Amino acid sequence: MDDVAGAGSGQGTSGQTAPDVMPGPEELLKAAELAAQEHHDAWLRAKAETENMRKRAQIDVANAHKFALEGFAQELLPVRDSLEAALASPNLTLESLKSGVELTLKQLATAFEKANIKEINPLGEMLDPHKHQAMNTVESDAPVNSIVSVFQKGYELNERLVRPALVSVAKPKET
């Protein structure tokens, strides 16, 4: 008989309660609050990490702007050195000065080439308002709107206009 009484008490032979017991509202609320707190903490960490990444990116961009010209400046220093050496020379002649200026101009051209600065010297080309600025028109046998003289060369940096070429443009001769 003892076996029958034990079977009806809701306990197994080991003394444990039945596994289908539902947690109470307080337990559910505590579990939900704990999960919400964990999600909130994870969100705060993600937000802080995003903010730190944004700040690092801003610093990287600022440093890139600050030091972007460093390589170009290093290429220009020999040009300045050459000019200063020419001025300091006690035996300047017209020929030595001309030779020194030509060598210095070659140094500058090399620096421009390394920095991808390209010269715009459009003599004989058709006027392109994106690269040339017409200063005047000149009667000429050349095709209309072709460039017949260049007052000042233009320059592009990485295919972006830095300075337009200042030019004279052909117009038909009056008869």
XYZ file of C-alpha atoms in Angstrom, residues 5-157:
153
model
C 0.339 6.295 -1.693
C 3.743 7.339 -3.016
C 2.582 7.248 -6.630
C -0.307 9.604 -6.033
C 1.705 12.311 -4.274
C 3.104 13.850 -7.475
C 6.628 12.885 -6.582
C 8.738 10.333 -8.359
C 10.758 7.731 -6.630
C 13.649 10.152 -6.210
C 11.624 12.899 -4.502
C 11.719 15.523 -7.353
C 8.770 17.706 -8.473
C 7.160 17.285 -11.884
C 9.010 19.124 -14.720
C 5.902 20.847 -16.177
C 5.629 23.481 -13.418
C 5.346 27.045 -14.924
C 7.430 29.906 -13.451
C 5.495 32.623 -11.708
C 5.039 36.207 -12.995
C 7.780 37.540 -10.731
C 10.272 35.043 -12.127
C 9.263 35.893 -15.715
C 9.611 39.599 -14.967
C 13.076 39.105 -13.448
C 14.184 37.052 -16.471
C 12.861 39.719 -18.871
C 14.548 42.507 -16.895
C 17.820 40.571 -16.919
C 17.599 40.018 -20.694
C 16.723 43.687 -21.245
C 19.696 44.777 -19.124
C 22.016 42.471 -21.092
C 20.716 43.891 -24.392
C 21.071 47.443 -23.096
C 24.660 46.773 -21.982
C 25.495 45.240 -25.374
C 23.944 48.259 -27.115
C 25.975 50.674 -24.961
C 29.193 48.779 -25.761
C 28.388 48.817 -29.491
C 27.552 52.520 -29.335
C 30.830 53.287 -27.534
C 32.810 51.222 -30.045
C 31.120 53.037 -32.944
C 31.915 56.402 -31.372
C 35.547 55.367 -30.842
C 35.820 54.231 -34.474
C 34.339 57.550 -35.648
C 36.852 59.502 -33.549
C 39.758 57.379 -34.841
C 38.584 57.948 -38.417
C 38.414 61.721 -37.815
C 41.956 61.689 -36.433
C 43.167 59.646 -39.415
C 41.566 62.093 -41.862
C 43.004 65.089 -39.998
C 46.473 63.523 -40.082
C 46.106 62.704 -43.773
C 45.264 66.353 -44.485
C 48.035 67.586 -42.225
C 50.760 65.449 -43.783
C 49.434 65.072 -47.346
C 51.967 67.519 -48.760
C 54.950 66.058 -46.928
C 56.194 64.073 -49.943
C 55.735 67.016 -52.296
C 57.525 69.319 -49.858
C 60.454 66.897 -49.769
C 60.600 67.011 -53.582
C 60.606 70.840 -53.546
C 63.422 71.214 -51.020
C 66.201 70.468 -53.570
C 64.681 73.120 -55.849
C 64.946 75.694 -53.077
C 68.468 74.523 -52.229
C 69.518 75.010 -55.861
C 68.061 78.521 -55.991
C 69.767 79.503 -52.734
C 73.085 78.060 -53.931
C 72.811 80.044 -57.164
C 72.196 83.284 -55.275
C 75.095 82.569 -52.908
C 77.554 81.956 -55.755
C 80.181 84.746 -55.946
C 81.007 84.186 -59.646
C 77.636 84.586 -61.310
C 77.721 84.964 -65.055
C 74.748 85.122 -67.334
C 75.613 81.708 -68.781
C 76.052 80.030 -65.370
C 72.828 81.625 -64.134
C 70.940 80.398 -67.202
C 72.388 76.893 -66.814
C 71.472 76.833 -63.110
C 67.920 77.983 -63.787
C 67.517 75.263 -66.443
C 68.705 72.588 -64.001
C 66.433 73.954 -61.289
C 63.494 73.931 -63.698
C 64.251 70.259 -64.438
C 64.225 69.531 -60.695
C 60.868 71.276 -60.418
C 59.489 69.342 -63.404
C 60.581 66.095 -61.735
C 58.856 67.111 -58.495
C 55.688 67.984 -60.442
C 55.796 64.655 -62.263
C 56.099 62.708 -59.001
C 53.149 64.667 -57.581
C 51.132 64.045 -60.782
C 50.978 67.767 -61.610
C 50.609 68.118 -65.356
C 51.281 71.232 -67.405
C 48.616 72.597 -69.747
C 50.323 74.267 -72.716
C 47.543 74.284 -75.318
C 49.152 76.191 -78.210
C 47.390 75.146 -81.435
C 44.580 73.289 -79.645
C 40.916 74.233 -79.731
C 39.668 76.314 -76.792
C 38.367 74.152 -73.950
C 36.648 76.357 -71.350
C 37.235 73.635 -68.746
C 41.024 74.022 -69.097
C 41.628 77.361 -70.817
C 40.653 80.953 -70.110
C 40.458 83.120 -73.216
C 41.955 86.524 -72.457
C 41.395 87.989 -75.916
C 40.714 87.151 -79.547
C 43.139 87.761 -82.378
C 42.479 87.873 -86.110
C 44.260 84.875 -87.557
C 44.335 82.382 -90.410
C 44.169 79.651 -87.761
C 40.830 77.879 -87.237
C 38.263 79.889 -85.267
C 38.513 79.284 -81.493
C 41.941 77.701 -81.777
C 44.599 78.889 -79.353
C 47.182 81.096 -81.069
C 49.227 82.143 -78.025
C 49.603 81.224 -74.370
C 50.115 83.995 -71.800
C 50.376 81.616 -68.851
C 50.415 77.823 -68.747
C 47.768 76.001 -66.781
C 48.170 73.036 -64.439
C 46.195 69.960 -63.402
C 46.673 67.879 -60.279
